[in-house]
Every structure is written in structure tokens, then in C-alpha cells.
Amino acid sequence: MEKKRALRLSYRILIVLTIVIFIVGLYNLFSFLSTAISGDSFDIDLNKNEITDDWIFSFEANPTNNGVLPISLYFEITLFDLDNNLIATNSSTTYIGAGSSQSLSFSLIIPSEFVQGNDIQGDEGYMKMVMTVRTFADLMGLTQIMKIGGTS
Amino acid sequence: MKIKSDSIVKAIVVIIILTILPLMSPSLLPSEFYNAISMQGGVDIVDLLNRLSFIGVALAILIVLRGSYEKMSKEGFALSICWKIFLLIIVIFILSIGKVENMGFAMLSSRSNGALNMVLFDLRLIVVLAAIVVALMIARSIIEYKEIQKI
């Protein structure tokens, strides 16, 4: 009888806990995304290295976590040519506590032949951006993959 | 084996809501609606509705069978365990947006003018917790069944 009661109590507590984790986890992820993905949070620059003639693609972000739990943020940018050959890739990870902001930056060196004028041309390759946001000690999260440019 | 009439009524309601309506919905709703969801969300609506209707049929069968056997009979006990496992499958179905085989990974994607945008939700933690809940429920049913067998 005691075992049965203990089991019933355990799974009832676990059901409530699961629902709470689900709601709080999703709320945390979406409250972070709603504020982090705004025009002011991210900055992308393309500058020429006059010595080597290569181009430096720099990425800077200063996202704020408005959620109730800390999150970890992983960001990766990869550039490919039209034959799917890797041109450059870099990534960075940061940990943002609840209610605080954290900067994240990295740069990619792009050989000069891939940059026409002062802009990366979509018809010469494509850019893949991967953003992973995780919460609850990295046990729950979402990954956003964006492929921009190129032909498909 | 005597089938309870209320089980048949419940099964009919489940069949109507989860099987007939989803299968009929493509002809009842405008095709633009389906196209928009398929294009913007990257969800195969027809496949999702087919899977939902299959779940409806399986649920209706389980309801009828559960209403046909005594709760503490051997068959009733087996059905009780099947019922709990089926509930877990429904939870995984919802969390994975219809793809039970993804086990808690939900994927949404859209494509426009060569640009691809894909979002993957990792909800495996919830699936694991739900599986633990079901395991505890099954353990309790086993203890209960053994106790009744002893009497």
C-alpha cells in the first residue's frame, strides 16, 4: 500500500514538474528571442585588410536575456561558394544570466576574390547562420538555421 | 466479453474528432490555408492529418477494448499498460509536431527566394520526463495487479 501511494505521489509531482518545466522553458526561450533578435542587438561589418587584401567579416552581438533563467547562446557563421566549398567559418558561445546581457563577437577572413565591390555577393556563394539557444542547464532549447544567398 | 455502450459512444466521438474531421478537412477548408502552412511552416499537413487520423483509430480501438474487459483481469491489466504507453506516444506526437520518430525534436522550416529558415525545437527533456511518469504509472499498475491477484 505504501509503495503504491509513494508511486502515485511521485508521478503526480513529476507531471506537475514536467508541465512547469515545459511552460517556463518555452517562455524563457521566446522571451530571450523576442528581445535578442532585434536590429540593435546584432552588428555585421565587412572591412578590407589593406596589407593582405583579404576581407574581414566581423560579427558582434550584445543580446539581453529578459527571461527568468540563464541561457547559453551559440552562434556560427559559415560562408560557402556555389560549389559548396567552405570559404570561411567561425563560431562563438556565451552564457547569459537572467536579466543580463553579454557580448559575443567573432570574425571571418574572406579571400578577396569572393568579395566584389564592398559587399558579399549572393550569386557567388551563400552564408549559413546557426544560432542555438539553450536553457535548463542546456537540456532544452532551439536551433535556428538560416541559409542566405546563393541559388537553390 | 461484453462491450460497454459508453465505450462505444466515446470511441465514436474520438473517431469523428480525430479521424473523420482531419481526413475531411482538406475539402472543407480553402487550399490556400494548407499551402500557407506548408510553405511558411514547412509542415506536411496531409501527412500530419493522416498520422492524426491513425492515432484516432488506435485510440478508439483502445477505448472499446478497455470497456470490454474487467479492470483487474489479465486482459484489462495488459490494456491498462498499452493505454499508458499510448498516452506517451500522443505526448511525443504533439511535441514533435506529428513526427513521433523524432522523439521530441520539432522542426519548422520555410523557404523563399533561395533563403532557407529552419527552426529546430529540442524538447527531449519533456519526452524523458513523460517517459519516467509513464514508467512510474506502469510500476504502480503492476503492484496493484499483483496485490489483487494475491487476494
mmCIF file of C-alpha atoms in Angstrom:
data_model
loop_
_atom_site.group_PDB
_atom_site.id
_atom_site.type_symbol
_atom_site.label_atom_id
_atom_site.label_comp_id
_atom_site.label_asym_id
_atom_site.label_seq_id
_atom_site.Cartn_x
_atom_site.Cartn_y
_atom_site.Cartn_z
ATOM 1 C CA MET A 1 0.000 0.000 0.000
ATOM 2 C CA GLU A 2 2.824 2.383 0.913
ATOM 3 C CA LYS A 3 4.686 1.651 -2.317
ATOM 4 C CA LYS A 4 1.558 2.376 -4.336
ATOM 5 C CA ARG A 5 0.976 5.668 -2.551
ATOM 6 C CA ALA A 6 4.604 6.695 -2.964
ATOM 7 C CA LEU A 7 4.496 5.876 -6.682
ATOM 8 C CA ARG A 8 1.246 7.772 -7.189
ATOM 9 C CA LEU A 9 2.613 10.793 -5.341
ATOM 10 C CA SER A 10 5.889 10.605 -7.326
ATOM 11 C CA TYR A 11 4.269 10.577 -10.737
ATOM 12 C CA ARG A 12 1.804 13.308 -9.798
ATOM 13 C CA ILE A 13 4.664 15.544 -8.642
ATOM 14 C CA LEU A 14 6.576 14.665 -11.812
ATOM 15 C CA ILE A 15 3.582 15.531 -14.027
ATOM 16 C CA VAL A 16 3.322 18.978 -12.405
ATOM 17 C CA LEU A 17 7.106 19.428 -12.662
ATOM 18 C CA THR A 18 7.095 18.450 -16.366
ATOM 19 C CA ILE A 19 4.328 20.950 -17.155
ATOM 20 C CA VAL A 20 6.141 23.692 -15.217
ATOM 21 C CA ILE A 21 9.466 22.947 -16.973
ATOM 22 C CA PHE A 22 7.739 22.947 -20.377
ATOM 23 C CA ILE A 23 5.983 26.287 -19.815
ATOM 24 C CA VAL A 24 8.925 28.042 -18.103
ATOM 25 C CA GLY A 25 11.406 26.681 -20.670
ATOM 26 C CA LEU A 26 9.384 27.852 -23.674
ATOM 27 C CA TYR A 27 8.652 31.195 -22.013
ATOM 28 C CA ASN A 28 12.365 31.677 -21.322
ATOM 29 C CA LEU A 29 13.399 30.822 -24.891
ATOM 30 C CA PHE A 30 10.771 33.025 -26.520
ATOM 31 C CA SER A 31 11.283 35.971 -24.174
ATOM 32 C CA PHE A 32 15.008 35.821 -24.994
ATOM 33 C CA LEU A 33 14.395 35.549 -28.745
ATOM 34 C CA SER A 34 11.834 38.353 -28.801
ATOM 35 C CA THR A 35 14.375 40.816 -27.367
ATOM 36 C CA ALA A 36 17.645 39.338 -28.642
ATOM 37 C CA ILE A 37 16.702 39.277 -32.321
ATOM 38 C CA SER A 38 16.316 42.971 -32.911
ATOM 39 C CA GLY A 39 18.221 45.340 -35.144
ATOM 40 C CA ASP A 40 20.234 46.873 -32.296
ATOM 41 C CA SER A 41 21.493 43.585 -30.862
ATOM 42 C CA PHE A 42 23.462 42.395 -33.879
ATOM 43 C CA ASP A 43 26.042 44.139 -35.986
ATOM 44 C CA ILE A 44 27.766 42.807 -39.096
ATOM 45 C CA ASP A 45 30.671 44.628 -40.760
ATOM 46 C CA LEU A 46 32.825 43.950 -43.769
ATOM 47 C CA ASN A 47 36.245 45.650 -43.801
ATOM 48 C CA LYS A 48 39.257 45.265 -46.028
ATOM 49 C CA ASN A 49 42.635 44.297 -44.658
ATOM 50 C CA GLU A 50 44.865 46.640 -46.681
ATOM 51 C CA ILE A 51 48.004 44.555 -46.058
ATOM 52 C CA THR A 52 46.741 41.145 -47.212
ATOM 53 C CA ASP A 53 43.881 42.369 -49.476
ATOM 54 C CA ASP A 54 41.593 39.899 -47.741
ATOM 55 C CA TRP A 55 38.278 40.943 -46.259
ATOM 56 C CA ILE A 56 37.330 40.684 -42.622
ATOM 57 C CA PHE A 57 33.721 39.843 -41.926
ATOM 58 C CA SER A 58 33.090 40.737 -38.298
ATOM 59 C CA PHE A 59 30.075 39.810 -36.276
ATOM 60 C CA GLU A 60 29.156 41.463 -32.993
ATOM 61 C CA ALA A 61 26.167 40.880 -30.772
ATOM 62 C CA ASN A 62 25.102 42.157 -27.403
ATOM 63 C CA PRO A 63 21.912 40.241 -26.636
ATOM 64 C CA THR A 64 19.934 40.700 -23.450
ATOM 65 C CA ASN A 65 18.273 37.797 -21.700
ATOM 66 C CA ASN A 66 14.903 39.003 -20.440
ATOM 67 C CA GLY A 67 13.895 35.512 -19.400
ATOM 68 C CA VAL A 68 13.737 34.114 -15.889
ATOM 69 C CA LEU A 69 16.502 31.526 -16.341
ATOM 70 C CA PRO A 70 20.058 31.711 -17.677
ATOM 71 C CA ILE A 71 20.609 30.703 -21.262
ATOM 72 C CA SER A 72 23.559 29.649 -23.370
ATOM 73 C CA LEU A 73 23.871 31.092 -26.838
ATOM 74 C CA TYR A 74 25.887 29.579 -29.662
ATOM 75 C CA PHE A 75 26.363 31.467 -32.894
ATOM 76 C CA GLU A 76 28.066 30.205 -36.034
ATOM 77 C CA ILE A 77 28.520 31.801 -39.432
ATOM 78 C CA THR A 78 29.812 29.836 -42.389
ATOM 79 C CA LEU A 79 30.407 31.075 -45.918
ATOM 80 C CA PHE A 80 30.326 28.689 -48.883
ATOM 81 C CA ASP A 81 30.910 29.180 -52.565
ATOM 82 C CA LEU A 82 28.349 27.952 -55.091
ATOM 83 C CA ASP A 83 30.047 24.534 -55.261
ATOM 84 C CA ASN A 84 29.526 24.132 -51.505
ATOM 85 C CA ASN A 85 33.233 24.629 -50.811
ATOM 86 C CA LEU A 86 33.919 26.207 -47.452
ATOM 87 C CA ILE A 87 35.277 29.751 -47.669
ATOM 88 C CA ALA A 88 35.321 30.700 -44.008
ATOM 89 C CA THR A 89 33.688 29.710 -40.734
ATOM 90 C CA ASN A 90 33.756 30.818 -37.147
ATOM 91 C CA SER A 91 31.607 30.467 -34.076
ATOM 92 C CA SER A 92 31.275 31.618 -30.500
ATOM 93 C CA THR A 93 29.389 30.601 -27.381
ATOM 94 C CA THR A 94 28.296 32.728 -24.482
ATOM 95 C CA TYR A 95 26.364 32.256 -21.285
ATOM 96 C CA ILE A 96 23.826 34.942 -20.364
ATOM 97 C CA GLY A 97 22.335 35.121 -16.896
ATOM 98 C CA ALA A 98 18.690 36.040 -16.327
ATOM 99 C CA GLY A 99 18.119 39.759 -16.806
ATOM 100 C CA SER A 100 21.635 40.490 -18.002
ATOM 101 C CA SER A 101 23.357 40.987 -21.335
ATOM 102 C CA GLN A 102 26.568 39.584 -22.697
ATOM 103 C CA SER A 103 28.631 40.463 -25.731
ATOM 104 C CA LEU A 104 29.574 37.942 -28.377
ATOM 105 C CA SER A 105 31.901 38.586 -31.286
ATOM 106 C CA PHE A 106 33.993 36.815 -33.877
ATOM 107 C CA SER A 107 35.355 37.442 -37.323
ATOM 108 C CA LEU A 108 35.892 35.561 -40.574
ATOM 109 C CA ILE A 109 38.682 36.182 -43.056
ATOM 110 C CA ILE A 110 37.391 36.065 -46.611
ATOM 111 C CA PRO A 111 39.801 35.868 -49.558
ATOM 112 C CA SER A 112 39.464 38.989 -51.729
ATOM 113 C CA GLU A 113 38.222 37.081 -54.812
ATOM 114 C CA PHE A 114 34.946 36.316 -53.048
ATOM 115 C CA VAL A 115 34.062 39.941 -52.391
ATOM 116 C CA GLN A 116 33.046 42.151 -55.297
ATOM 117 C CA GLY A 117 32.917 45.855 -54.538
ATOM 118 C CA ASN A 118 32.152 46.394 -50.888
ATOM 119 C CA ASP A 119 29.549 43.740 -50.470
ATOM 120 C CA ILE A 120 29.313 39.974 -50.348
ATOM 121 C CA GLN A 121 27.507 38.928 -53.486
ATOM 122 C CA GLY A 122 24.731 36.374 -53.118
ATOM 123 C CA ASP A 123 25.387 34.983 -56.593
ATOM 124 C CA GLU A 124 28.954 33.991 -55.659
ATOM 125 C CA GLY A 125 28.105 31.870 -52.665
ATOM 126 C CA TYR A 126 25.909 31.677 -49.658
ATOM 127 C CA MET A 127 26.008 32.274 -45.945
ATOM 128 C CA LYS A 128 24.771 29.833 -43.330
ATOM 129 C CA MET A 129 23.971 31.171 -39.872
ATOM 130 C CA VAL A 130 23.321 28.820 -36.980
ATOM 131 C CA MET A 131 22.005 30.125 -33.693
ATOM 132 C CA THR A 132 21.404 27.754 -30.793
ATOM 133 C CA VAL A 133 19.717 28.934 -27.628
ATOM 134 C CA ARG A 134 19.527 26.505 -24.722
ATOM 135 C CA THR A 135 18.109 26.737 -21.219
ATOM 136 C CA PHE A 136 17.525 24.456 -18.194
ATOM 137 C CA ALA A 137 21.220 23.554 -17.976
ATOM 138 C CA ASP A 138 21.317 23.078 -21.766
ATOM 139 C CA LEU A 139 18.646 20.381 -21.613
ATOM 140 C CA MET A 140 16.036 22.278 -23.616
ATOM 141 C CA GLY A 141 16.448 24.668 -26.486
ATOM 142 C CA LEU A 142 16.082 25.608 -30.080
ATOM 143 C CA THR A 143 18.346 25.919 -33.063
ATOM 144 C CA GLN A 144 17.731 28.301 -35.916
ATOM 145 C CA ILE A 145 19.495 27.678 -39.217
ATOM 146 C CA MET A 146 19.375 30.310 -41.921
ATOM 147 C CA LYS A 147 20.807 29.994 -45.386
ATOM 148 C CA ILE A 148 21.034 33.262 -47.246
ATOM 149 C CA GLY A 149 22.131 33.913 -50.823
ATOM 150 C CA GLY A 150 23.311 31.529 -53.495
ATOM 151 C CA THR A 151 20.986 29.670 -55.805
ATOM 152 C CA SER A 152 18.739 26.809 -54.845
ATOM 153 C CA MET B 1 -16.606 -10.223 -23.487
ATOM 154 C CA LYS B 2 -19.277 -7.559 -23.106
ATOM 155 C CA ILE B 3 -18.717 -4.171 -24.689
ATOM 156 C CA LYS B 4 -19.960 -1.238 -22.618
ATOM 157 C CA SER B 5 -22.226 1.150 -24.525
ATOM 158 C CA ASP B 6 -20.485 4.271 -23.135
ATOM 159 C CA SER B 7 -17.162 2.972 -24.528
ATOM 160 C CA ILE B 8 -18.735 2.727 -27.983
ATOM 161 C CA VAL B 9 -20.065 6.290 -27.700
ATOM 162 C CA LYS B 10 -16.614 7.559 -26.598
ATOM 163 C CA ALA B 11 -14.938 5.661 -29.445
ATOM 164 C CA ILE B 12 -17.367 7.140 -31.998
ATOM 165 C CA VAL B 13 -16.686 10.665 -30.691
ATOM 166 C CA VAL B 14 -12.910 10.040 -30.908
ATOM 167 C CA ILE B 15 -13.242 8.669 -34.455
ATOM 168 C CA ILE B 16 -15.278 11.718 -35.533
ATOM 169 C CA ILE B 17 -12.906 14.265 -33.950
ATOM 170 C CA LEU B 18 -9.525 12.647 -34.587
ATOM 171 C CA THR B 19 -10.113 10.649 -37.768
ATOM 172 C CA ILE B 20 -13.090 11.775 -39.850
ATOM 173 C CA LEU B 21 -12.666 15.539 -39.363
ATOM 174 C CA PRO B 22 -8.891 15.567 -40.095
ATOM 175 C CA LEU B 23 -9.414 13.404 -43.195
ATOM 176 C CA MET B 24 -12.259 15.604 -44.423
ATOM 177 C CA SER B 25 -10.637 18.936 -43.542
ATOM 178 C CA PRO B 26 -8.704 19.342 -46.850
ATOM 179 C CA SER B 27 -12.030 19.510 -48.686
ATOM 180 C CA LEU B 28 -13.695 21.715 -46.054
ATOM 181 C CA LEU B 29 -11.018 24.397 -45.741
ATOM 182 C CA PRO B 30 -9.502 26.551 -48.510
ATOM 183 C CA SER B 31 -6.395 25.127 -50.169
ATOM 184 C CA GLU B 32 -4.593 28.466 -49.632
ATOM 185 C CA PHE B 33 -4.688 27.769 -45.900
ATOM 186 C CA TYR B 34 -2.887 24.442 -46.334
ATOM 187 C CA ASN B 35 -0.430 25.881 -48.816
ATOM 188 C CA ALA B 36 0.407 28.749 -46.432
ATOM 189 C CA ILE B 37 1.073 26.382 -43.515
ATOM 190 C CA SER B 38 3.112 24.033 -45.697
ATOM 191 C CA MET B 39 5.170 26.875 -47.216
ATOM 192 C CA GLN B 40 5.612 29.058 -44.112
ATOM 193 C CA GLY B 41 5.884 26.339 -41.501
ATOM 194 C CA GLY B 42 7.468 23.571 -43.519
ATOM 195 C CA VAL B 43 4.921 21.127 -42.108
ATOM 196 C CA ASP B 44 3.464 18.462 -44.378
ATOM 197 C CA ILE B 45 -0.180 18.990 -43.418
ATOM 198 C CA VAL B 46 -1.536 15.976 -45.334
ATOM 199 C CA ASP B 47 0.979 13.669 -43.630
ATOM 200 C CA LEU B 48 0.204 15.242 -40.234
ATOM 201 C CA LEU B 49 -3.546 14.731 -40.716
ATOM 202 C CA ASN B 50 -3.024 11.126 -41.833
ATOM 203 C CA ARG B 51 -0.963 10.419 -38.734
ATOM 204 C CA LEU B 52 -3.594 12.122 -36.556
ATOM 205 C CA SER B 53 -6.356 10.000 -38.079
ATOM 206 C CA PHE B 54 -4.294 6.852 -37.433
ATOM 207 C CA ILE B 55 -3.948 7.907 -33.773
ATOM 208 C CA GLY B 56 -7.719 8.455 -33.686
ATOM 209 C CA VAL B 57 -8.386 4.904 -34.907
ATOM 210 C CA ALA B 58 -5.893 3.383 -32.445
ATOM 211 C CA LEU B 59 -7.360 5.435 -29.566
ATOM 212 C CA ALA B 60 -10.917 4.371 -30.452
ATOM 213 C CA ILE B 61 -9.895 0.688 -30.546
ATOM 214 C CA LEU B 62 -8.209 1.027 -27.137
ATOM 215 C CA ILE B 63 -11.300 2.729 -25.665
ATOM 216 C CA VAL B 64 -13.587 -0.066 -26.913
ATOM 217 C CA LEU B 65 -11.232 -2.787 -25.658
ATOM 218 C CA ARG B 66 -10.815 -1.134 -22.247
ATOM 219 C CA GLY B 67 -14.585 -1.023 -21.941
ATOM 220 C CA SER B 68 -14.837 -4.715 -22.759
ATOM 221 C CA TYR B 69 -12.686 -6.229 -20.041
ATOM 222 C CA GLU B 70 -12.697 -6.052 -16.265
ATOM 223 C CA LYS B 71 -10.055 -3.641 -14.984
ATOM 224 C CA MET B 72 -8.289 -6.255 -12.881
ATOM 225 C CA SER B 73 -8.437 -9.115 -15.372
ATOM 226 C CA LYS B 74 -5.295 -10.196 -17.214
ATOM 227 C CA GLU B 75 -6.526 -8.521 -20.408
ATOM 228 C CA GLY B 76 -7.620 -5.392 -18.533
ATOM 229 C CA PHE B 77 -4.177 -5.120 -16.960
ATOM 230 C CA ALA B 78 -2.438 -5.518 -20.363
ATOM 231 C CA LEU B 79 -4.756 -2.902 -21.865
ATOM 232 C CA SER B 80 -4.066 -0.536 -18.978
ATOM 233 C CA ILE B 81 -0.326 -0.729 -19.758
ATOM 234 C CA CYS B 82 -0.990 -0.271 -23.505
ATOM 235 C CA TRP B 83 -3.132 2.762 -22.666
ATOM 236 C CA LYS B 84 -0.318 4.399 -20.678
ATOM 237 C CA ILE B 85 2.217 3.754 -23.428
ATOM 238 C CA PHE B 86 -0.235 5.164 -25.954
ATOM 239 C CA LEU B 87 -0.581 8.350 -23.860
ATOM 240 C CA LEU B 88 3.206 8.720 -24.032
ATOM 241 C CA ILE B 89 3.071 8.321 -27.822
ATOM 242 C CA ILE B 90 0.430 11.083 -28.001
ATOM 243 C CA VAL B 91 2.666 13.402 -25.919
ATOM 244 C CA ILE B 92 5.617 12.698 -28.264
ATOM 245 C CA PHE B 93 3.316 13.214 -31.280
ATOM 246 C CA ILE B 94 2.319 16.677 -30.011
ATOM 247 C CA LEU B 95 5.856 17.718 -29.007
ATOM 248 C CA SER B 96 7.347 16.549 -32.319
ATOM 249 C CA ILE B 97 4.571 18.161 -34.429
ATOM 250 C CA GLY B 98 3.370 14.818 -35.744
ATOM 251 C CA LYS B 99 6.751 13.118 -36.220
ATOM 252 C CA VAL B 100 6.795 10.559 -33.400
ATOM 253 C CA GLU B 101 10.067 9.119 -34.721
ATOM 254 C CA ASN B 102 11.810 12.460 -33.963
ATOM 255 C CA MET B 103 11.304 11.792 -30.214
ATOM 256 C CA GLY B 104 10.846 15.379 -29.075
ATOM 257 C CA PHE B 105 12.568 17.239 -31.900
ATOM 258 C CA ALA B 106 10.131 19.576 -33.631
ATOM 259 C CA MET B 107 11.154 21.118 -36.932
ATOM 260 C CA LEU B 108 9.657 24.105 -38.714
ATOM 261 C CA SER B 109 11.146 25.461 -41.909
ATOM 262 C CA SER B 110 10.362 27.924 -44.646
ATOM 263 C CA ARG B 111 11.978 28.722 -47.951
ATOM 264 C CA SER B 112 11.637 31.848 -50.063
ATOM 265 C CA ASN B 113 13.756 33.302 -52.878
ATOM 266 C CA GLY B 114 16.581 30.864 -52.200
ATOM 267 C CA ALA B 115 16.713 31.699 -48.489
ATOM 268 C CA LEU B 116 16.127 28.906 -46.024
ATOM 269 C CA ASN B 117 14.987 29.428 -42.460
ATOM 270 C CA MET B 118 14.747 26.376 -40.235
ATOM 271 C CA VAL B 119 13.917 26.183 -36.536
ATOM 272 C CA LEU B 120 14.531 23.004 -34.526
ATOM 273 C CA PHE B 121 12.988 22.725 -31.076
ATOM 274 C CA ASP B 122 14.735 20.311 -28.735
ATOM 275 C CA LEU B 123 12.054 19.103 -26.301
ATOM 276 C CA ARG B 124 13.633 15.751 -25.473
ATOM 277 C CA LEU B 125 13.799 16.683 -21.780
ATOM 278 C CA ILE B 126 9.985 16.774 -21.696
ATOM 279 C CA VAL B 127 9.835 13.429 -23.532
ATOM 280 C CA VAL B 128 12.213 11.864 -20.982
ATOM 281 C CA LEU B 129 10.170 13.241 -18.065
ATOM 282 C CA ALA B 130 6.926 11.983 -19.654
ATOM 283 C CA ALA B 131 8.527 8.546 -20.145
ATOM 284 C CA ILE B 132 9.507 8.474 -16.443
ATOM 285 C CA VAL B 133 5.918 9.399 -15.482
ATOM 286 C CA VAL B 134 4.564 6.554 -17.642
ATOM 287 C CA ALA B 135 7.127 4.121 -16.181
ATOM 288 C CA LEU B 136 6.010 5.057 -12.645
ATOM 289 C CA MET B 137 2.351 4.669 -13.653
ATOM 290 C CA ILE B 138 3.068 1.215 -15.081
ATOM 291 C CA ALA B 139 5.018 0.220 -11.940
ATOM 292 C CA ARG B 140 2.035 1.240 -9.819
ATOM 293 C CA SER B 141 -0.355 -0.743 -12.031
ATOM 294 C CA ILE B 142 1.875 -3.833 -11.706
ATOM 295 C CA ILE B 143 1.934 -3.567 -7.897
ATOM 296 C CA GLU B 144 -1.843 -3.056 -7.827
ATOM 297 C CA TYR B 145 -2.416 -6.030 -10.125
ATOM 298 C CA LYS B 146 -0.152 -8.305 -8.064
ATOM 299 C CA GLU B 147 -1.918 -7.291 -4.844
ATOM 300 C CA ILE B 148 -5.314 -8.151 -6.313
ATOM 301 C CA GLN B 149 -4.018 -11.480 -7.644
ATOM 302 C CA LYS B 150 -2.892 -12.394 -4.096
ATOM 303 C CA ILE B 151 -6.373 -11.784 -2.619
#
